[in-house]
CSV table of N, CA and C in Angstrom, one decimal:
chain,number,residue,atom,x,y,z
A,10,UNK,N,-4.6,22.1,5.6
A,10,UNK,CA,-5.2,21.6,6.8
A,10,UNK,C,-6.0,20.3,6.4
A,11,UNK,N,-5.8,19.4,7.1
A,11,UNK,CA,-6.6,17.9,6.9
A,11,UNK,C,-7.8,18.1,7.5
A,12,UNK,N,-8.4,16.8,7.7
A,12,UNK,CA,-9.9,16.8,7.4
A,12,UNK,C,-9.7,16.7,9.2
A,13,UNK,N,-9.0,16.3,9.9
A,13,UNK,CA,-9.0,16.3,11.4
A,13,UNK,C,-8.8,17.5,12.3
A,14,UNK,N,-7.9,17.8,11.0
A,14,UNK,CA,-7.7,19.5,11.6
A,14,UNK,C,-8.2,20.6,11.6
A,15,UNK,N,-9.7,20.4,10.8
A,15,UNK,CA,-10.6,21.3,10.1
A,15,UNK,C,-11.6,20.8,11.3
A,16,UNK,N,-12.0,19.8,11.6
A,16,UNK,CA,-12.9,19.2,13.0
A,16,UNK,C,-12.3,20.1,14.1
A,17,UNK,N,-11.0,19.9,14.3
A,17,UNK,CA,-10.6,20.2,15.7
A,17,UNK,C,-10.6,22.1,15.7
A,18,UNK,N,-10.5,22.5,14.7
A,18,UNK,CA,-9.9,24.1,14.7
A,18,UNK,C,-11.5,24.4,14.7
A,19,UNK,N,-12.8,23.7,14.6
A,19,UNK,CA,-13.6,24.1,14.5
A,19,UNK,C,-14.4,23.4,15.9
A,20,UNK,N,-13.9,22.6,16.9
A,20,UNK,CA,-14.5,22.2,17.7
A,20,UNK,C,-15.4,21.4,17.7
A,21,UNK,N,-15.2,20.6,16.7
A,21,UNK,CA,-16.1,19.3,16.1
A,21,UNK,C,-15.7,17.8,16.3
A,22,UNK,N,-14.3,17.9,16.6
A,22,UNK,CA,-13.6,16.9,17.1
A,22,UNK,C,-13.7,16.6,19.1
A,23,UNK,N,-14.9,15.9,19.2
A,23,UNK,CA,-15.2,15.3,20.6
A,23,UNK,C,-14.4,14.0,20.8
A,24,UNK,N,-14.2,14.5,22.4
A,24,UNK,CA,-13.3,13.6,22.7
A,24,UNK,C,-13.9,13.1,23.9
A,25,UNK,N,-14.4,11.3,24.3
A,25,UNK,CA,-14.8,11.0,25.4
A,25,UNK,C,-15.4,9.9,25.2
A,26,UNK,N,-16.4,9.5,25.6
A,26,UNK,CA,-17.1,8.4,25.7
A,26,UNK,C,-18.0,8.6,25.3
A,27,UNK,N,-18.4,7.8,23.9
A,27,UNK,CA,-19.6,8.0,23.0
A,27,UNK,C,-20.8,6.7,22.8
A,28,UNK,N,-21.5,6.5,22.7
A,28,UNK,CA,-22.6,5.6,22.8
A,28,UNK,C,-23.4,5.5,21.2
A,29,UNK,N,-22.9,4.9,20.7
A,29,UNK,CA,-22.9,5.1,18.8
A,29,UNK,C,-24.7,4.5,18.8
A,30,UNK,N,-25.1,5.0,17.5
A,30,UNK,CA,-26.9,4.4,16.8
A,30,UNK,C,-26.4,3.0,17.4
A,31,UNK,N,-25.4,2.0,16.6
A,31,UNK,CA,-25.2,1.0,16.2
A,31,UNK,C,-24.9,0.2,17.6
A,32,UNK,N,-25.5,1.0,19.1
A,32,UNK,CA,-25.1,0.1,20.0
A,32,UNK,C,-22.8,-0.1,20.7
A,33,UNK,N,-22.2,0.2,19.6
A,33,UNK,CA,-20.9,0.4,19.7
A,33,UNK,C,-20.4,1.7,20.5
A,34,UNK,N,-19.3,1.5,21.1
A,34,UNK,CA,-18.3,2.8,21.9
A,34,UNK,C,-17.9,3.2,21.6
A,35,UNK,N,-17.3,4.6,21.4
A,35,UNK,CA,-15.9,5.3,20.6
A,35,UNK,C,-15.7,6.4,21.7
A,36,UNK,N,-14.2,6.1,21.9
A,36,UNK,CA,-13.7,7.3,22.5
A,36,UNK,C,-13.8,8.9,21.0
A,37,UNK,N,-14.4,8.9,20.2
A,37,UNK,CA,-14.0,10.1,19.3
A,37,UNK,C,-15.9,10.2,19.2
A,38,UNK,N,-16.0,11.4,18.8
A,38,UNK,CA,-17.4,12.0,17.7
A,38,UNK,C,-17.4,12.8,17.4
A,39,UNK,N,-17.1,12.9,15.5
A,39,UNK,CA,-16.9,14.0,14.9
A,39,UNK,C,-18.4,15.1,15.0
A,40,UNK,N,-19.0,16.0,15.1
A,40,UNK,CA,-20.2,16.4,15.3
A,40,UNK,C,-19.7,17.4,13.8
A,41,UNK,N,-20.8,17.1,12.6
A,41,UNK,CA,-20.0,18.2,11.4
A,41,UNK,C,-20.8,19.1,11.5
A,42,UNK,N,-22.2,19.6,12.5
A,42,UNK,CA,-22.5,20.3,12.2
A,42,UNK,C,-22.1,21.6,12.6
A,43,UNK,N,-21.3,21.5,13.7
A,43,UNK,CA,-19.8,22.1,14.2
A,43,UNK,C,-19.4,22.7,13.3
A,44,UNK,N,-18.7,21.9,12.3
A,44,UNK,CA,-17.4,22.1,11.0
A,44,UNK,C,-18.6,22.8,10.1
A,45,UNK,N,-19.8,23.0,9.6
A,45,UNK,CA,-20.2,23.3,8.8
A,45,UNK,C,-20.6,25.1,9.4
A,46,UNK,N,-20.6,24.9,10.1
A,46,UNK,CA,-21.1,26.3,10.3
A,46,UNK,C,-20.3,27.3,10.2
A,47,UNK,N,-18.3,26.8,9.8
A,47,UNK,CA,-17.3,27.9,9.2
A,47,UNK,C,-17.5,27.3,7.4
A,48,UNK,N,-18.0,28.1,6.7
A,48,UNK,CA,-17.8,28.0,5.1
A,48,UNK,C,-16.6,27.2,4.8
A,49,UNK,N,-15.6,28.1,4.9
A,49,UNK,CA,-14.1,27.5,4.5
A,49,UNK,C,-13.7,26.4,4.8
A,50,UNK,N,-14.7,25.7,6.1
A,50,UNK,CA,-14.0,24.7,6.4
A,50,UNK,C,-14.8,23.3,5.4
A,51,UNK,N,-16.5,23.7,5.5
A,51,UNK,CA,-17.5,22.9,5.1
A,51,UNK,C,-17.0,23.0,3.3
A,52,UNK,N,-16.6,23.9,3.0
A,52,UNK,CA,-15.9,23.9,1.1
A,52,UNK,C,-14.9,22.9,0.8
A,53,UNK,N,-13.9,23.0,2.1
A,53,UNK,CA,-12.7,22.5,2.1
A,53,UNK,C,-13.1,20.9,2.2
A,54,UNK,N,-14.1,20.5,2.8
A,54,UNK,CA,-14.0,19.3,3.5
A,54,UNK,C,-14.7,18.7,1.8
A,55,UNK,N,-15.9,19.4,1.1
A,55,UNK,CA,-16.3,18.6,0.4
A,55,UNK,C,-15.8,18.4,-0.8
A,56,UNK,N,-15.1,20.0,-0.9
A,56,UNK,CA,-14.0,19.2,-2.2
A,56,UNK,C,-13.3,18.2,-1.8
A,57,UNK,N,-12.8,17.8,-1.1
A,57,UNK,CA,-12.0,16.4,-0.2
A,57,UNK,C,-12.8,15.3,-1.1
A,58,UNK,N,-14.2,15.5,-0.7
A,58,UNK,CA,-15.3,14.2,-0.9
A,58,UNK,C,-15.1,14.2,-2.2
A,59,UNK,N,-15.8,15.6,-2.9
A,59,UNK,CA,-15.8,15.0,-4.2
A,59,UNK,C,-14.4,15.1,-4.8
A,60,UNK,N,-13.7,15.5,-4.9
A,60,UNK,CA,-12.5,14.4,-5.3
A,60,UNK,C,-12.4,12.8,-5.2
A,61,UNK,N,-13.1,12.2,-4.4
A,61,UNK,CA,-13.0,11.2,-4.1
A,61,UNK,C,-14.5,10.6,-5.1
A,62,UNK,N,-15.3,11.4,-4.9
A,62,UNK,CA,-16.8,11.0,-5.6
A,62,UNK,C,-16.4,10.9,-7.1
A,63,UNK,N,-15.1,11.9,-8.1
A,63,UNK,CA,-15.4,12.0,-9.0
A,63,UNK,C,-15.5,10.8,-9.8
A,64,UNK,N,-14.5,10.1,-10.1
A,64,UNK,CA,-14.7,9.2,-11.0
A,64,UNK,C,-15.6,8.4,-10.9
A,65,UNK,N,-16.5,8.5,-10.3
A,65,UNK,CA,-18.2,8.2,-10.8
A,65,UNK,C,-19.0,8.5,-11.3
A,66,UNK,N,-18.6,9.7,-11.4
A,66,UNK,CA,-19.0,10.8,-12.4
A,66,UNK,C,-20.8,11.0,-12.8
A,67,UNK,N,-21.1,11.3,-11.1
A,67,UNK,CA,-22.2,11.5,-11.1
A,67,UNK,C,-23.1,12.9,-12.0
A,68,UNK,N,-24.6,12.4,-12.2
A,68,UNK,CA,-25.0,13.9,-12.2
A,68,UNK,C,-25.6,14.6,-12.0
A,69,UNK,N,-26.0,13.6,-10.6
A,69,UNK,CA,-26.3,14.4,-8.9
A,69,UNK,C,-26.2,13.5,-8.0
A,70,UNK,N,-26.0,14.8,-6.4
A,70,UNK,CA,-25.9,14.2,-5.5
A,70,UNK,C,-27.0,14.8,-4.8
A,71,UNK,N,-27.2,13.8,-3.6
A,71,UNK,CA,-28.3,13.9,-3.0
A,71,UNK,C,-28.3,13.7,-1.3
A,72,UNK,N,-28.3,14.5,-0.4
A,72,UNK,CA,-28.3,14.7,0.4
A,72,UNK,C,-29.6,14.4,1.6
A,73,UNK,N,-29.7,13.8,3.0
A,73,UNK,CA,-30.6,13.9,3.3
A,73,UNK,C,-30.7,15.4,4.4
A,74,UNK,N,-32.3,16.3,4.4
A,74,UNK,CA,-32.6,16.8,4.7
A,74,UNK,C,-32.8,16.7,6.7
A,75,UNK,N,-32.0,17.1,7.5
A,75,UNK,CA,-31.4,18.5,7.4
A,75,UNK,C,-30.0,18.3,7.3
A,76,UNK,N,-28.9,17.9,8.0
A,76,UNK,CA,-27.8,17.9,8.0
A,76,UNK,C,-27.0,17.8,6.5
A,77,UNK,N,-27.8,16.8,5.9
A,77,UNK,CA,-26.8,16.3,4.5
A,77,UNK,C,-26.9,17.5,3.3
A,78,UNK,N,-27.6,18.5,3.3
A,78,UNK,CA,-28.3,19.4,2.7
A,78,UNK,C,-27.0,20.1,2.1
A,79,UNK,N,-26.6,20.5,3.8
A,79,UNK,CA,-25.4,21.3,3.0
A,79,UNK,C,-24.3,20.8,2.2
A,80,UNK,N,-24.0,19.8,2.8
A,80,UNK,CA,-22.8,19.1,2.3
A,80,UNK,C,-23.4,18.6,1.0
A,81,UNK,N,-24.1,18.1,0.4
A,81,UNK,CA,-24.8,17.7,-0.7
A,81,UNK,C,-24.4,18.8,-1.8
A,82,UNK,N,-25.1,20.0,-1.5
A,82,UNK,CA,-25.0,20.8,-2.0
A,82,UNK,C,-23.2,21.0,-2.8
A,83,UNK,N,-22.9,21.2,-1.9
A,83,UNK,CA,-21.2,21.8,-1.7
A,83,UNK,C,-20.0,20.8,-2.4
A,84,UNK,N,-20.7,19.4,-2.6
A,84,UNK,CA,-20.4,18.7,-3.2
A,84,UNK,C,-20.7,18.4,-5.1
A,85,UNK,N,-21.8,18.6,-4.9
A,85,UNK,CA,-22.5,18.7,-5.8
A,85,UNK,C,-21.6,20.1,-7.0
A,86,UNK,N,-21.7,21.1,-6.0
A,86,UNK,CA,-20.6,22.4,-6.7
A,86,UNK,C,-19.5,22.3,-7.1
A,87,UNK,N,-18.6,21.6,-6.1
A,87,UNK,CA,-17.1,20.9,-6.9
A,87,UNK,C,-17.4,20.0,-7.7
A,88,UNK,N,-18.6,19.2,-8.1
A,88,UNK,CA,-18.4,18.4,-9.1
A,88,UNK,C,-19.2,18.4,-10.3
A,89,UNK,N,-19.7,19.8,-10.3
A,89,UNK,CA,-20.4,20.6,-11.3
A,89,UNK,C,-21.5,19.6,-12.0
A,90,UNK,N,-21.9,19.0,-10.7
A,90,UNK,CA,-23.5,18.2,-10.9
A,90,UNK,C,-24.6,18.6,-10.1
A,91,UNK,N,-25.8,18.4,-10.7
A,91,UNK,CA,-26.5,19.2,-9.9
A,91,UNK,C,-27.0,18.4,-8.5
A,92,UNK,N,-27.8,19.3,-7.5
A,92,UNK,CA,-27.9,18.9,-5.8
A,92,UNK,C,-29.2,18.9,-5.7
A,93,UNK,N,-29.9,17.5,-4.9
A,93,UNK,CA,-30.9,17.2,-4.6
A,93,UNK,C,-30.9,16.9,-3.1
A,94,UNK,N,-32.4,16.9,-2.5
A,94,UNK,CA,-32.3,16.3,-1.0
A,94,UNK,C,-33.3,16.0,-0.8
A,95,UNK,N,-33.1,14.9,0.0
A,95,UNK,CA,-34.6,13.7,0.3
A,95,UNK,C,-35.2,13.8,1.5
A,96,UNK,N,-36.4,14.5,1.8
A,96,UNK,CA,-36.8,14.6,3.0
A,96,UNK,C,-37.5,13.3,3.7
A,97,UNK,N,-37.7,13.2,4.9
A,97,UNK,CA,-38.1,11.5,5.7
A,97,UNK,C,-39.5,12.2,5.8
A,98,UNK,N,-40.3,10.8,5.5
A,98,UNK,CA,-41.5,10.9,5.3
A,98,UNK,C,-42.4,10.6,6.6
A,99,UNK,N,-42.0,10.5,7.6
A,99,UNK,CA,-42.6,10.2,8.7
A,99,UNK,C,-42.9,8.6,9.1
A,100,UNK,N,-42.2,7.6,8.2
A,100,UNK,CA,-42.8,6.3,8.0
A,100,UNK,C,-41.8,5.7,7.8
A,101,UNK,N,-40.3,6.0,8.2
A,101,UNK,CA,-39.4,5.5,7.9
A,101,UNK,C,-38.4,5.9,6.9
A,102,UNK,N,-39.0,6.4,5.8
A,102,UNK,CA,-38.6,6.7,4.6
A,102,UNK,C,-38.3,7.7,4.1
A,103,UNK,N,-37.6,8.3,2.8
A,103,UNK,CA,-37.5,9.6,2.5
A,103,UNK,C,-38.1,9.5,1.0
A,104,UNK,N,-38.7,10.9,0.8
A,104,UNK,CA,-38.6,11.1,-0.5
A,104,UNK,C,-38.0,12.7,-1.4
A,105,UNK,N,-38.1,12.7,-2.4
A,105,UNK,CA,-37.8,13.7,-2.9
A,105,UNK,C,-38.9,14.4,-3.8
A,106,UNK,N,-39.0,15.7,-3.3
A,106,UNK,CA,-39.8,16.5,-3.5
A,106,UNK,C,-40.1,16.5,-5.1
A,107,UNK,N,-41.7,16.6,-5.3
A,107,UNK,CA,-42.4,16.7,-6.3
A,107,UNK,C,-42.1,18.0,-7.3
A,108,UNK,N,-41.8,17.7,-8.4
A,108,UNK,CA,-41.2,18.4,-9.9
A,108,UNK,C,-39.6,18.8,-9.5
A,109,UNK,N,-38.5,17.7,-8.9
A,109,UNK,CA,-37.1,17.3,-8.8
A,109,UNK,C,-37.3,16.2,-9.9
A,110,UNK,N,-36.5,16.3,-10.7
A,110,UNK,CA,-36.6,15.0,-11.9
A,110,UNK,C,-35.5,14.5,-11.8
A,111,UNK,N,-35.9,13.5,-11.8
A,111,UNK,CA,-34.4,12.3,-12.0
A,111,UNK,C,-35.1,11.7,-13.0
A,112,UNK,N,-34.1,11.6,-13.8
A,112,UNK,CA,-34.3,10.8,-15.2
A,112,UNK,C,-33.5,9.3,-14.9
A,113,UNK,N,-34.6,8.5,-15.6
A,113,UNK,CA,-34.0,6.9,-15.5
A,113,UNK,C,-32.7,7.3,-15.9
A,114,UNK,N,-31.7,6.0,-15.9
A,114,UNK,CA,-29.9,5.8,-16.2
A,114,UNK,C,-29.3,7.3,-15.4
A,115,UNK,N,-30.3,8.0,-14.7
A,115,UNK,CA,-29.2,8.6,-14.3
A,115,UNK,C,-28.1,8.4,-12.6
A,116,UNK,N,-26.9,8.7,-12.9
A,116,UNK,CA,-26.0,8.6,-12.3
A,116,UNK,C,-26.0,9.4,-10.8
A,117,UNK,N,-26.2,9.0,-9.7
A,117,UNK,CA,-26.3,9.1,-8.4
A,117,UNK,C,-25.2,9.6,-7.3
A,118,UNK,N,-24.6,10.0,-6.1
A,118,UNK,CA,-24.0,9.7,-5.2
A,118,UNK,C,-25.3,10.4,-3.8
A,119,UNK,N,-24.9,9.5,-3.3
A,119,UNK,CA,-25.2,10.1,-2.0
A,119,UNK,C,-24.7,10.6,-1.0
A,120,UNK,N,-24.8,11.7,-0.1
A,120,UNK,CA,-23.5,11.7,0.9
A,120,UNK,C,-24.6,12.1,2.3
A,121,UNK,N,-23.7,12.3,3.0
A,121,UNK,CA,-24.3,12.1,4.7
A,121,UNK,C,-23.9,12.8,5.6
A,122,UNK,N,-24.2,13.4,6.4
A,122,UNK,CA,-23.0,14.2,7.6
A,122,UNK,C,-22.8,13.4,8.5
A,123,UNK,N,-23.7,12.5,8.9
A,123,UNK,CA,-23.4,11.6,10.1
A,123,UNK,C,-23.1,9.7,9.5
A,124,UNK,N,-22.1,9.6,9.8
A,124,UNK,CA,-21.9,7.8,9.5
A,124,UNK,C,-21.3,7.5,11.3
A,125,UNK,N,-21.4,6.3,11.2
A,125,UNK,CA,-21.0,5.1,12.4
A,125,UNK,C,-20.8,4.2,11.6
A,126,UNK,N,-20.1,3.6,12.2
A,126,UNK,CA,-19.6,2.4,12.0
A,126,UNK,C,-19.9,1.1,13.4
C-alpha cells in the first residue's frame, strides 16, 4: 500500500477546497492525524520517511510537540536513533526540555506531520 493509499484507507485523504497557512488553495488535505491513529499505517508511513532520512544518518530525530511526536518517534525506531521533541514556548519558539542532551556535532533530522507548500 502507498503512502496515498494508507491516507485514503484511513480517511485522511480530504478532498475539496482547502485554504492553506501560506494563504494558497488545494483542492487535496492530507489530515495525518487521521493516518496516525491506525499503528500499521503510522509504522508503515515512517519507515517510508526514514528510508528516505537514512543516509544522513542521523542520531536523532526530533519532532514538534503535539502532532510531530508520534511520527518523530516512529522514525527515529526505524532508524535506530534516538527521539526527541520540542515543545513551543509561548513566544513563538520551541524548546527542548531540560536534561534531553544533545551533544555539539551531533547529527539531526527533523520531521513534521503537517507541511504546505
Amino acid at each position: 500500500m502507498d503512502v496515498l493509499e494508507r491516507y485514503r484507507a484511513s480517511g485522511a485523504l480530504l478532498e475539496g477546497h482547502f485554504l492553506l497557512k501560506s494563504g494558497l488553495h488545494s483542492p487535496y488535505f492530507l489530515q495525518s492525524a487521521a493516518v496516525f491513529q491506525y499503528p500499521e499505517h503510522a509504522r508503515a508511513l515512517a519507515e517510508a520517511l526514514a528510508e528516505r532520512l537514512r543516509p544522513f544518518a542521523p542520531d536523532f530525530v526530533i519532532g514538534p510537540a503535539i502532532g510531530g511526536v508520534v511520527l518523530g518517534y516512529l522514525v527515529a525506531e526505524a532508524l535506530g536513533a534516538r527521539a526527541l521533541f520540542a515543545e513551543k514556548d509561548g513566544a513563538g519558539g520551541m524548546f527542548i526540555r531540560p536534561g534531553l542532551v544533545v551533544e555539539p556535532r551531533e547529527r539531526f533530522v527533523a520531521v513534521e506531520d503537517v507541511v504546505t507548500t
